[in-house]
CSV table of C-alpha atoms in Angstrom, one decimal:
chain,number,residue,atom,x,y,z
A,1,MET,CA,0.0,0.0,0.0
A,2,PRO,CA,1.3,3.5,-0.8
A,3,THR,CA,2.1,5.8,2.2
A,4,HIS,CA,1.0,9.4,2.4
A,5,ASN,CA,-2.3,8.6,0.8
A,6,PRO,CA,-3.8,11.7,-0.8
A,7,ALA,CA,-7.3,10.2,0.0
A,8,THR,CA,-6.7,11.5,3.5
A,9,ASP,CA,-6.4,15.2,2.3
A,10,TRP,CA,-10.0,15.9,3.3
A,11,PHE,CA,-9.5,14.3,6.7
A,12,SER,CA,-6.4,16.4,7.4
A,13,ASN,CA,-8.3,19.5,6.6
A,14,ALA,CA,-11.4,18.5,8.6
A,15,ARG,CA,-10.4,20.3,11.9
A,16,TYR,CA,-12.5,17.9,14.1
A,17,GLY,CA,-15.2,15.3,14.0
A,18,LEU,CA,-17.4,13.4,16.4
A,19,PHE,CA,-17.5,9.8,17.5
A,20,PHE,CA,-20.8,8.1,18.6
A,21,HIS,CA,-21.2,4.9,20.6
A,22,PHE,CA,-24.6,3.9,19.3
A,23,LEU,CA,-24.5,0.8,21.5
A,24,GLN,CA,-27.2,-0.9,23.5
A,25,GLY,CA,-27.0,-4.2,25.2
A,26,ASN,CA,-29.7,-6.8,24.4
A,27,TYR,CA,-31.9,-7.4,21.5
A,28,GLU,CA,-34.8,-5.4,22.9
A,29,GLU,CA,-32.7,-2.4,23.6
A,30,VAL,CA,-31.1,-2.3,20.2
A,31,SER,CA,-34.4,-2.9,18.4
A,32,GLN,CA,-36.1,0.0,20.3
A,33,ALA,CA,-33.2,2.4,19.7
A,34,VAL,CA,-33.3,1.6,16.0
A,35,LYS,CA,-37.1,2.0,15.9
A,36,ASN,CA,-36.9,5.4,17.6
A,37,PHE,CA,-33.9,6.8,15.8
A,38,ASP,CA,-34.4,10.2,14.0
A,39,ALA,CA,-31.7,10.7,11.5
A,40,THR,CA,-32.7,14.3,10.8
A,41,ALA,CA,-32.5,15.3,14.5
A,42,PHE,CA,-29.1,13.5,14.7
A,43,ALA,CA,-27.7,15.4,11.7
A,44,ASP,CA,-29.1,18.7,12.9
A,45,SER,CA,-27.2,18.3,16.2
A,46,VAL,CA,-24.0,17.3,14.5
A,47,ALA,CA,-24.2,20.4,12.2
A,48,ARG,CA,-24.8,22.6,15.3
A,49,ALA,CA,-21.6,21.1,16.8
A,50,GLY,CA,-19.6,22.2,13.8
A,51,ALA,CA,-18.2,18.7,13.0
A,52,ALA,CA,-16.8,17.9,9.5
A,53,TYR,CA,-17.4,14.2,9.9
A,54,VAL,CA,-19.1,11.5,12.1
A,55,MET,CA,-17.8,8.1,13.2
A,56,PHE,CA,-20.7,5.8,14.0
A,57,THR,CA,-20.7,2.3,15.5
A,58,ILE,CA,-22.2,-0.5,13.4
A,59,THR,CA,-21.8,-2.9,16.4
A,60,GLN,CA,-19.3,-3.7,19.1
A,61,ASN,CA,-19.5,-6.4,21.8
A,62,SER,CA,-23.2,-7.3,21.9
A,63,GLY,CA,-23.4,-9.2,18.7
A,64,HIS,CA,-26.2,-7.0,17.4
A,65,LEU,CA,-25.9,-4.9,14.3
A,66,CYS,CA,-27.9,-1.6,14.1
A,67,VAL,CA,-28.4,-2.2,10.4
A,68,PRO,CA,-29.8,-5.0,8.3
A,69,SER,CA,-27.3,-7.5,6.9
A,70,ALA,CA,-28.4,-10.6,5.0
A,71,VAL,CA,-24.9,-12.0,5.2
A,72,PHE,CA,-24.7,-11.6,9.0
A,73,ASP,CA,-28.1,-13.1,9.4
A,74,ARG,CA,-27.1,-16.1,7.3
A,75,PHE,CA,-24.4,-16.9,9.8
A,76,THR,CA,-26.1,-15.9,13.1
A,77,GLU,CA,-29.9,-15.8,12.8
A,78,PRO,CA,-30.4,-19.3,14.3
A,79,HIS,CA,-29.1,-17.8,17.6
A,80,GLU,CA,-31.1,-14.6,17.6
A,81,LYS,CA,-33.2,-12.5,15.1
A,82,SER,CA,-31.8,-9.3,13.6
A,83,ALA,CA,-32.3,-6.4,15.9
A,84,ALA,CA,-32.4,-3.8,13.0
A,85,LEU,CA,-36.0,-4.7,12.2
A,86,GLY,CA,-35.3,-4.1,8.5
A,87,ARG,CA,-34.6,-0.4,9.0
A,88,ASP,CA,-31.2,0.9,7.8
A,89,ILE,CA,-30.4,3.9,10.0
A,90,VAL,CA,-26.9,4.2,8.5
A,91,ALA,CA,-28.4,4.8,5.0
A,92,GLU,CA,-30.7,7.4,6.7
A,93,ILE,CA,-27.8,9.1,8.4
A,94,ILE,CA,-25.9,9.3,5.1
A,95,ALA,CA,-28.9,11.0,3.5
A,96,ALA,CA,-29.3,13.4,6.4
A,97,LEU,CA,-25.6,14.4,6.6
A,98,ALA,CA,-24.9,14.8,2.9
A,99,PRO,CA,-26.9,18.1,2.5
A,100,ARG,CA,-25.0,19.5,5.5
A,101,ASN,CA,-21.6,18.6,3.9
A,102,ILE,CA,-20.8,16.2,6.8
A,103,ARG,CA,-19.1,12.9,6.0
A,104,LEU,CA,-19.7,9.6,7.6
A,105,MET,CA,-17.2,7.0,8.8
A,106,LEU,CA,-18.1,3.7,10.4
A,107,TYR,CA,-16.7,1.7,13.3
A,108,TYR,CA,-16.3,-2.1,13.3
A,109,PRO,CA,-14.6,-4.4,15.8
A,110,ALA,CA,-11.9,-6.6,14.3
A,111,SER,CA,-12.9,-9.7,16.1
A,112,GLY,CA,-16.1,-11.5,17.2
A,113,PRO,CA,-18.7,-10.2,19.7
A,114,LYS,CA,-17.2,-11.1,23.1
A,115,ASP,CA,-20.6,-10.7,24.9
A,116,HIS,CA,-22.4,-13.1,22.5
A,117,GLU,CA,-20.5,-16.4,22.4
A,118,LYS,CA,-23.0,-18.2,20.3
A,119,ARG,CA,-22.9,-15.6,17.5
A,120,ALA,CA,-19.1,-15.4,17.8
A,121,ARG,CA,-18.7,-19.1,17.3
A,122,ALA,CA,-21.3,-19.1,14.5
A,123,MET,CA,-19.1,-16.6,12.7
A,124,GLY,CA,-16.0,-18.8,13.1
A,125,CYS,CA,-14.4,-17.8,16.5
A,126,GLU,CA,-13.0,-20.6,18.6
A,127,LYS,CA,-11.5,-19.3,21.8
A,128,LYS,CA,-10.3,-16.3,23.8
A,129,PRO,CA,-6.6,-16.4,24.5
A,130,ASP,CA,-5.3,-17.0,28.0
A,131,GLY,CA,-4.5,-13.7,29.8
A,132,CYS,CA,-6.4,-11.7,27.2
A,133,VAL,CA,-6.5,-8.1,28.4
A,134,THR,CA,-9.8,-7.3,26.8
A,135,ALA,CA,-11.5,-10.7,26.6
A,136,ASP,CA,-11.7,-10.5,22.8
A,137,PHE,CA,-11.9,-13.7,20.8
A,138,GLU,CA,-8.9,-14.7,18.7
A,139,ILE,CA,-9.3,-13.7,15.0
A,140,THR,CA,-9.3,-17.1,13.2
A,141,ASP,CA,-9.1,-17.4,9.4
A,142,ALA,CA,-12.7,-18.5,9.3
A,143,PHE,CA,-13.9,-15.5,11.3
A,144,ALA,CA,-11.9,-13.1,9.2
A,145,LYS,CA,-13.4,-14.6,6.0
A,146,ASN,CA,-16.9,-14.5,7.3
A,147,TRP,CA,-16.7,-11.0,8.9
A,148,SER,CA,-15.2,-9.6,5.8
A,149,GLU,CA,-18.2,-10.8,3.8
A,150,VAL,CA,-20.4,-8.7,6.1
A,151,MET,CA,-18.1,-5.7,5.6
A,152,ARG,CA,-18.2,-6.1,1.9
A,153,GLU,CA,-21.9,-6.4,1.7
A,154,LEU,CA,-22.4,-3.2,3.7
A,155,SER,CA,-19.7,-1.4,1.9
A,156,LEU,CA,-21.3,-2.1,-1.5
A,157,CYS,CA,-24.7,-1.1,0.0
A,158,TYR,CA,-23.5,2.4,1.2
A,159,GLY,CA,-21.0,3.0,-1.6
A,160,SER,CA,-19.5,6.6,-1.7
A,161,GLY,CA,-21.8,7.5,1.2
A,162,VAL,CA,-19.2,6.1,3.6
A,163,HIS,CA,-15.8,7.8,3.6
A,164,GLY,CA,-13.8,5.8,6.0
A,165,TYR,CA,-13.5,3.2,8.8
A,166,TRP,CA,-12.1,3.0,12.4
A,167,ILE,CA,-11.4,-0.7,13.2
A,168,ASP,CA,-11.1,-1.6,16.9
A,169,GLY,CA,-9.4,-4.5,18.6
A,170,CYS,CA,-6.4,-4.9,16.3
A,171,TYR,CA,-4.4,-6.4,19.2
A,172,ALA,CA,-1.5,-8.8,19.3
A,173,TRP,CA,-3.3,-11.1,21.8
A,174,SER,CA,-6.3,-11.3,19.4
A,175,LEU,CA,-3.9,-12.6,16.6
A,176,TRP,CA,-4.1,-9.4,14.6
A,177,ARG,CA,-2.0,-9.8,11.4
A,178,GLU,CA,-1.4,-8.4,8.0
A,179,GLU,CA,-3.4,-11.0,6.2
A,180,VAL,CA,-6.5,-10.0,8.1
A,181,ALA,CA,-5.8,-6.3,7.5
A,182,GLU,CA,-5.5,-7.0,3.7
A,183,ARG,CA,-8.7,-9.0,3.6
A,184,TYR,CA,-10.7,-6.5,5.7
A,185,ARG,CA,-9.4,-3.6,3.6
A,186,ALA,CA,-10.5,-5.2,0.3
A,187,ALA,CA,-13.9,-5.7,1.8
A,188,LEU,CA,-14.3,-2.3,3.4
A,189,THR,CA,-13.2,-0.4,0.2
A,190,ALA,CA,-15.4,-2.5,-2.2
A,191,GLY,CA,-18.1,0.2,-2.3
A,192,ASN,CA,-15.7,3.2,-2.2
A,193,PRO,CA,-12.1,2.7,-3.0
A,194,ALA,CA,-11.3,6.1,-1.6
A,195,SER,CA,-12.3,5.1,1.9
A,196,ILE,CA,-9.6,5.6,4.5
A,197,ILE,CA,-9.0,3.1,7.3
A,198,ALA,CA,-7.4,3.0,10.7
A,199,TRP,CA,-6.6,-0.1,12.8
A,200,ASN,CA,-6.6,0.3,16.5
A,201,PRO,CA,-3.6,-1.3,18.3
A,202,GLY,CA,-4.7,-0.1,21.8
A,203,VAL,CA,-4.9,2.9,24.0
A,204,GLY,CA,-2.0,5.3,23.7
A,205,GLU,CA,-0.4,3.5,20.8
A,206,ASN,CA,-0.6,6.1,18.0
A,207,LYS,CA,0.9,4.2,15.1
A,208,ALA,CA,0.0,2.8,11.7
A,209,ASN,CA,-0.3,-0.9,13.0
A,210,SER,CA,-0.5,-2.1,9.4
A,211,ALA,CA,0.9,-1.4,5.9
A,212,PHE,CA,-2.8,-1.2,5.0
A,213,ALA,CA,-3.5,1.9,7.2
A,214,ASP,CA,-4.3,5.4,6.0
A,215,TYR,CA,-4.5,7.2,9.3
A,216,THR,CA,-3.7,6.4,12.9
A,217,ALA,CA,-6.5,5.1,15.2
A,218,GLY,CA,-5.1,7.4,17.9
A,219,GLU,CA,-7.1,6.2,20.9
A,220,PHE,CA,-6.2,8.2,24.0
A,221,ASP,CA,-7.7,8.5,27.5
A,222,ASP,CA,-6.4,12.1,27.9
A,223,LEU,CA,-7.8,14.4,25.3
A,224,LEU,CA,-5.3,17.2,25.9
A,225,GLY,CA,-2.2,14.9,26.2
A,226,PRO,CA,-1.2,13.9,22.6
A,227,VAL,CA,1.2,16.2,20.7
A,228,CYS,CA,1.0,16.3,16.9
A,229,ALA,CA,4.4,17.1,15.5
A,230,GLY,CA,3.3,16.8,11.8
A,231,ARG,CA,0.7,15.4,9.5
A,232,TRP,CA,2.4,12.1,8.8
A,233,LEU,CA,3.4,9.4,11.3
A,234,ASP,CA,5.0,6.4,9.7
A,235,GLY,CA,3.6,7.5,6.4
A,236,VAL,CA,-0.1,7.8,7.6
A,237,GLN,CA,-2.3,10.7,8.6
A,238,TRP,CA,-1.9,11.8,12.3
A,239,HIS,CA,-5.2,11.4,14.1
A,240,GLU,CA,-6.4,11.5,17.7
A,241,LEU,CA,-9.6,10.0,19.2
A,242,SER,CA,-10.5,10.7,22.8
A,243,PHE,CA,-13.6,11.4,24.9
A,244,LEU,CA,-15.0,14.9,25.6
A,245,GLY,CA,-16.9,13.7,28.7
A,246,LYS,CA,-15.6,11.9,31.8
A,247,CYS,CA,-15.3,8.7,29.8
A,248,TRP,CA,-16.5,7.1,26.5
A,249,GLY,CA,-20.1,8.1,25.6
A,250,GLN,CA,-20.5,10.2,28.8
A,251,ILE,CA,-21.1,13.8,29.8
A,252,ASP,CA,-19.5,15.8,32.7
A,253,SER,CA,-16.5,16.9,30.7
A,254,PRO,CA,-13.4,17.8,32.8
A,255,TYR,CA,-12.3,20.3,30.1
A,256,THR,CA,-13.3,23.8,29.3
A,257,PRO,CA,-14.3,24.8,25.7
A,258,GLU,CA,-11.2,27.0,25.7
A,259,GLN,CA,-8.9,24.1,26.6
A,260,VAL,CA,-10.4,21.8,23.9
A,261,ALA,CA,-10.4,24.4,21.2
A,262,ALA,CA,-6.8,25.3,22.0
A,263,HIS,CA,-5.8,21.7,21.7
A,264,ILE,CA,-7.6,21.2,18.4
A,265,ASN,CA,-6.0,24.4,17.0
A,266,ALA,CA,-2.6,23.1,18.0
A,267,VAL,CA,-3.2,19.8,16.3
A,268,ASN,CA,-4.7,21.4,13.2
A,269,ALA,CA,-1.7,23.8,12.9
A,270,ASN,CA,0.4,20.7,12.2
A,271,HIS,CA,-2.2,19.2,9.9
A,272,GLY,CA,-3.5,16.6,12.3
A,273,THR,CA,-7.1,15.7,13.0
A,274,VAL,CA,-9.0,15.3,16.3
A,275,THR,CA,-12.1,13.2,16.9
A,276,LEU,CA,-14.2,13.8,20.0
A,277,ASP,CA,-16.3,11.1,21.4
A,278,VAL,CA,-19.5,12.6,22.7
A,279,ALA,CA,-22.6,11.4,24.5
A,280,LEU,CA,-25.9,10.8,22.9
A,281,ASP,CA,-29.2,11.9,24.5
A,282,PRO,CA,-30.7,8.8,26.2
A,283,LEU,CA,-34.1,10.5,26.4
A,284,LEU,CA,-34.4,10.4,22.6
A,285,SER,CA,-32.9,6.9,22.1
A,286,GLY,CA,-29.6,8.4,20.9
A,287,CYS,CA,-31.2,10.5,18.2
A,288,ARG,CA,-29.1,13.6,18.9
A,289,ILE,CA,-26.1,14.8,20.9
A,290,HIS,CA,-26.7,15.1,24.6
A,291,PRO,CA,-27.7,18.7,25.3
A,292,ASP,CA,-24.9,19.2,27.8
A,293,ALA,CA,-22.3,18.0,25.3
A,294,LEU,CA,-23.9,20.0,22.5
A,295,ARG,CA,-23.7,23.2,24.5
A,296,GLN,CA,-20.0,22.6,25.0
A,297,LEU,CA,-19.4,21.8,21.3
A,298,VAL,CA,-21.1,24.9,20.2
A,299,GLU,CA,-18.7,27.0,22.3
A,300,ILE,CA,-15.7,24.9,21.1
A,301,ASN,CA,-16.7,25.5,17.5
A,302,LYS,CA,-16.6,29.2,18.0
A,303,LEU,CA,-13.0,29.0,19.2
A,304,VAL,CA,-11.6,26.6,16.7
A,305,THR,CA,-9.7,28.3,13.9
A,306,SER,CA,-11.3,27.9,10.4
């Protein structure tokens, strides 16, 4: 793969974007959240926050996708019905964000759902390694093949409406390897070859983690800590992802708008990009940014240099 990918130019110039953990636990919770989701209200709140892009979770640990997937159902439906109820909220988000000139990126885990063992095994997972820090399943060849089929199906479905991906759980103890990155990349870019991808090696490890990376995953627990010395790190776009609230998907931020804006401005000055994880409003089933977070983001946006 070429380094210094020009497909990241828009990302380098994006100033900042927002990450959303649209994650509920069981089948009923996911189904209800999907049923109640309002893509227009969601897009309106993102636009008010001044974000150039959104990162949105397809799924994480529960084994439930928030969108329909015939391929995923083929592997897993005997163990539980699809929670998406036939509604594709990602397609609706794409349609709502596009007129506002906001791009969409998607989150996938690299390995099977650790909280739904039956589905994980149905997809080809076999075991969790001894001493595994995060309780993730090992990425077997069978799982990588099957999961990439789901990725490919959805990539073709969304086409140019999705501009990139943030792939979690690319850990040594989960048997992350280049063959998997290559397989996943081919699947994820099937619908849009210009999509940019990051593989997350873990908290605080801001590095490419693969020859098939376009930008760093950049997961940090301290929003103000990382220092961007330049656009490129190991030939990929420098990027940071951290939470604006007290933890992932939460409110009660320990930072002032002035502190956050100053940090974003410093990163942007060296052509890096910052993604802020923010809380969704539980009263509206995650249909918009939590009002407390939105108030802070509006003030941050005023202070971030254009």
